[in-house]
Each structure stands twice: as structure tokens, then as C-alpha cells.
GROMACS .gro file of C-alpha atoms in nm:
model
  153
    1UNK     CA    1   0.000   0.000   0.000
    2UNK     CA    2   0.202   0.327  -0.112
    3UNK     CA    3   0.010   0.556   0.124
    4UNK     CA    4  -0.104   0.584   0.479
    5UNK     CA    5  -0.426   0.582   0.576
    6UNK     CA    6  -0.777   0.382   0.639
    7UNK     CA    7  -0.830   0.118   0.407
    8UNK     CA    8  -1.135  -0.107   0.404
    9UNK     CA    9  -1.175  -0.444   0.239
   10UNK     CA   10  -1.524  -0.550   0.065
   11UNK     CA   11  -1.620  -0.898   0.012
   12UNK     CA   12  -1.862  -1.065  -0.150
   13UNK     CA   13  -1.982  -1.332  -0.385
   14UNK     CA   14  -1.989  -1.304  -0.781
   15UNK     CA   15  -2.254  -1.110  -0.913
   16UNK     CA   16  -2.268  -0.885  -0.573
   17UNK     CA   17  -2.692  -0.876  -0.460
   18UNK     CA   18  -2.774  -1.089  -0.761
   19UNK     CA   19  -2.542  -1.341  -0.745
   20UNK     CA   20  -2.684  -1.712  -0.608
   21UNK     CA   21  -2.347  -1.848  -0.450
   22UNK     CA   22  -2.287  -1.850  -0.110
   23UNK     CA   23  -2.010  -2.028   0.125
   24UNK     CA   24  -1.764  -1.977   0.375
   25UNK     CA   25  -1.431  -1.762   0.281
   26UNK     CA   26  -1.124  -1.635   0.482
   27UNK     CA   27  -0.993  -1.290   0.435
   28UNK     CA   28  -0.574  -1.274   0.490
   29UNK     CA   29  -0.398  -0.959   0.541
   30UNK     CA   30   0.004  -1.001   0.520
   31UNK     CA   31   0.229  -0.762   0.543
   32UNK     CA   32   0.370  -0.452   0.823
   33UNK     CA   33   0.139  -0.203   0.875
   34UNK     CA   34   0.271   0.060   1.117
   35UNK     CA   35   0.587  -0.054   1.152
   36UNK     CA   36   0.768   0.173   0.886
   37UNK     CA   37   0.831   0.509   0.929
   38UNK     CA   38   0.855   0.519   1.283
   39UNK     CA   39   0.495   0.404   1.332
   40UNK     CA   40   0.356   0.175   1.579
   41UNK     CA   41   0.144  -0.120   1.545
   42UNK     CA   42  -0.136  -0.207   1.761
   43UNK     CA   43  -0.124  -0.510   2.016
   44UNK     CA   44  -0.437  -0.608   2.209
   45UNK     CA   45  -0.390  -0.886   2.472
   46UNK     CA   46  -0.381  -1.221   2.445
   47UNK     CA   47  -0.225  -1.202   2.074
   48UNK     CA   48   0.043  -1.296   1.908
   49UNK     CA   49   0.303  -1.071   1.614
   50UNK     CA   50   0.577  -1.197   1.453
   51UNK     CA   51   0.860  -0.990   1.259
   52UNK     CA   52   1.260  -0.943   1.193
   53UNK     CA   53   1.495  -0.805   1.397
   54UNK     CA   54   1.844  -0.736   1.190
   55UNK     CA   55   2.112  -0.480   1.076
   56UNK     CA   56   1.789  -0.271   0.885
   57UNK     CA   57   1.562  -0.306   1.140
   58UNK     CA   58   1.710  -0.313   1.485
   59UNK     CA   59   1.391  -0.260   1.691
   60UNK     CA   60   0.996  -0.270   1.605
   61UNK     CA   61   0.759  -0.081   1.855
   62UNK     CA   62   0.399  -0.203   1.971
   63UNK     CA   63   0.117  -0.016   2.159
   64UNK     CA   64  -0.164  -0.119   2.376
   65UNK     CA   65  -0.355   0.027   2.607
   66UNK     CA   66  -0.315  -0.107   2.941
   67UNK     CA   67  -0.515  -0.045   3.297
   68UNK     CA   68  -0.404   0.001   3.660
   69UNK     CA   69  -0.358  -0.318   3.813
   70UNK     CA   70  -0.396  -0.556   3.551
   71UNK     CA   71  -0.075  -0.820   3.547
   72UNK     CA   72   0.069  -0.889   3.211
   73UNK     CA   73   0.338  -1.139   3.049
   74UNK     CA   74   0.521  -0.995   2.726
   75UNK     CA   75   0.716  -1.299   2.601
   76UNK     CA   76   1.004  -1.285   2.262
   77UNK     CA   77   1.056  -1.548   2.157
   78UNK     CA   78   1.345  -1.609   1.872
   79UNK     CA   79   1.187  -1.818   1.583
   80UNK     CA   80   1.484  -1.842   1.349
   81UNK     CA   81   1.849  -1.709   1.304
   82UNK     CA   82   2.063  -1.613   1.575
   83UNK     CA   83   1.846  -1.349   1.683
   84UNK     CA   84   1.904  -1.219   2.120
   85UNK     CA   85   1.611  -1.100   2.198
   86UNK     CA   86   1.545  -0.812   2.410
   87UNK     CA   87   1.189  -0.713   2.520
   88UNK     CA   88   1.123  -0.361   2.711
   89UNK     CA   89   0.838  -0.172   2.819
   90UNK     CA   90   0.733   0.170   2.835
   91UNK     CA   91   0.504   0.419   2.943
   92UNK     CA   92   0.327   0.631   2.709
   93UNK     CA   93   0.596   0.952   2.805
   94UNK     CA   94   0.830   0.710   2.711
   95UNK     CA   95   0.959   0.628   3.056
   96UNK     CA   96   1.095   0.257   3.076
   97UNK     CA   97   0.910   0.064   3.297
   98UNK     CA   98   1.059  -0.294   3.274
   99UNK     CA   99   1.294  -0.497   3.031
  100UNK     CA  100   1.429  -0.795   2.997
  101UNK     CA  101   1.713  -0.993   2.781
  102UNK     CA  102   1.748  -1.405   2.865
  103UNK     CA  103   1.446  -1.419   3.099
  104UNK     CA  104   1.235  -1.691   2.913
  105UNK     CA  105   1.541  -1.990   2.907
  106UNK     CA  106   1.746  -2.000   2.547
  107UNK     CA  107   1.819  -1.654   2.506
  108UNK     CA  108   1.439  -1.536   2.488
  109UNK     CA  109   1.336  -1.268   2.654
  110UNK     CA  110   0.989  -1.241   2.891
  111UNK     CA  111   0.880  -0.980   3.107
  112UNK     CA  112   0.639  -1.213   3.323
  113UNK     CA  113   0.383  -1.119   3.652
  114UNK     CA  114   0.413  -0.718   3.570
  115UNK     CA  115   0.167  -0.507   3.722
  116UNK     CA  116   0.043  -0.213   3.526
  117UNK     CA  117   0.109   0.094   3.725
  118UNK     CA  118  -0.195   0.300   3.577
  119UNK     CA  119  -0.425   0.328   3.281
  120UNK     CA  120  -0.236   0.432   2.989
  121UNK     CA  121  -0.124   0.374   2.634
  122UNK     CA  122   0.206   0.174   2.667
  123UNK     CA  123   0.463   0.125   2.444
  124UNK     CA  124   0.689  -0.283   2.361
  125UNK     CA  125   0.981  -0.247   2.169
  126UNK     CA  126   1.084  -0.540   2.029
  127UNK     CA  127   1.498  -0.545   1.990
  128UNK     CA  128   1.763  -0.743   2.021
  129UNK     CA  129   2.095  -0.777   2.275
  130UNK     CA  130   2.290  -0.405   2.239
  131UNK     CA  131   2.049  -0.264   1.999
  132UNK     CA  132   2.172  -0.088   1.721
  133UNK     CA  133   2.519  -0.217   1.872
  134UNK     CA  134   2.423  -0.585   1.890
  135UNK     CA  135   2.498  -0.809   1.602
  136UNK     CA  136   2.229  -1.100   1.620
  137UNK     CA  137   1.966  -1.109   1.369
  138UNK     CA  138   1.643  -1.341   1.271
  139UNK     CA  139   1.283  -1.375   1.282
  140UNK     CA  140   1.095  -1.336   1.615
  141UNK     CA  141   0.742  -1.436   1.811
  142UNK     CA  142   0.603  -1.178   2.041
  143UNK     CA  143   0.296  -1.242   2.272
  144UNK     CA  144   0.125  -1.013   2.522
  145UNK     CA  145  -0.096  -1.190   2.771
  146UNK     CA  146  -0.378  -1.024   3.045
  147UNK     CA  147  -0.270  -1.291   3.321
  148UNK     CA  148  -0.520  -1.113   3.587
  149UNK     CA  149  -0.745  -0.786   3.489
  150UNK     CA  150  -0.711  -0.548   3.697
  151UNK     CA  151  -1.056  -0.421   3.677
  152UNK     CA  152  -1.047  -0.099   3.487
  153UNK     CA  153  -1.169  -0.206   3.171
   0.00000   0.00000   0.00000
């Protein structure tokens, strides 16, 4: 898509209104959205992203909005190469809140049992060891997971 924006996807059967077919379908979307230009993508809990971490593309950044008290697990996991991962966690002023680098066993990084410190919009970058220092590279899993809501939604 060579331009930002909304985009909405129609679908329907041959011959639109008129058309007699009918059936089940899946709709696909591949790609990056948000990720270039210094965009963010959208997380919601309980889901999954994958991506690359390399010499391009040291770091990709995630948002979700979060509420006071709820207890959350971020986990990176590396899916291929010899990718470090490093996970971290900010506010929405940017302030880091938590990190971590070989937490989840292998070299994978999980920030597990944190406790949101107040309703806000907060920020995952997904890295690797040393950043735009480090040296690792490959494909990665990340997962955010509500473990216990802490009743603000």
C-alpha cells in the first residue's frame, strides 16, 4: 500500500446482490502495517506478532492500552536465526518501565507477573541484545498476555 491511511476491504460473492453463490471464505492480510516510518502497530492482549529483527531493522515498537492493576506477560521469543532477543516496556511519556534480555530460558526474553502501574497507552519495543550495537539477527514471536485484569476495563 504506497500511502497511509484507512483502508477497508469489501467482500462478497460473484454477481454482488444478484449473485446465487454462497459459502464460507477467509480474508488474509500479510504484510507490516505501522511498523515503517517510525509508526507503531497495535497489540491487544492475548495475541500474538511476529517480525525481523536485523542490521535494517534493529527494533519494532507495539502499543496497547493497558489499565491500573492488571498483570501482564510480554514474552520474545526467537523463531529463526541467531536473533538475542530483548523485550522492554514503556510508558506512554516514554519512561521505561521494565525490560528484559534471557528471561524466558534459550536466550528469549519475557517480562512475566508485571503489574500495570496505571491506565495508559504503553509502548513494547521489540529489539535485540545491544540494539543498534548488537549483532544478532532473525525472525521473532512476540505475545502479550492479560494474566489477571485489573478491573479498569
Amino acid at each position: 500500500i504506497p500511502v497511509s491511511g484507512t483502508y477497508f476491504v469489501l467482500a462478497t460473492r460473484a454477481g454482488e446482490a444478484e449473485g446465487q453463490t454462497e459459502g464460507s471464505f477467509v480474508i488474509e492480510l500479510n504484510g507490516r502495517p505501522g511498523i515503517t516510518g517510525g509508526q507503531s502497530l497495535e497489540i491487544l492482549y492475548d495475541t500474538t506478532v511476529s517480525g525481523v529483527i536485523g542490521d535494517q531493522v534493529v527494533a519494532e515498537e507495539y502499543v496497547f492500552m493497558g489499565y491500573e492493576g492488571d498483570t501482564i506477560r510480554i514474552s520474545m521469543n526467537r523463531a529463526s536465526g541467531d536473533l538475542d532477543p530483548l523485550v522492554t516496556l514503556y510508558d506512554s511519556e516514554r519512561k521505561q518501565i521494565a525490560f528484559d534480555d534471557d528471561g524466558g530460558g534459550d536466550r528469549n526474553a519475557r517480562i512475566a507477573q508485571f503489574v500495570l502501574p496505571r491506565d495508559d497507552m504503553y509502548i513494547i519495543l521489540a529489539s535485540r541484545y545491544d540494539r543498534e550495537l548488537g549483532t544478532t539477527s532473525g525472525a521473532y514471536v512476540l505475545n502479550l498476555e492479560l494474566i489477571r485484569s485489573g478491573g479498569g476495563h
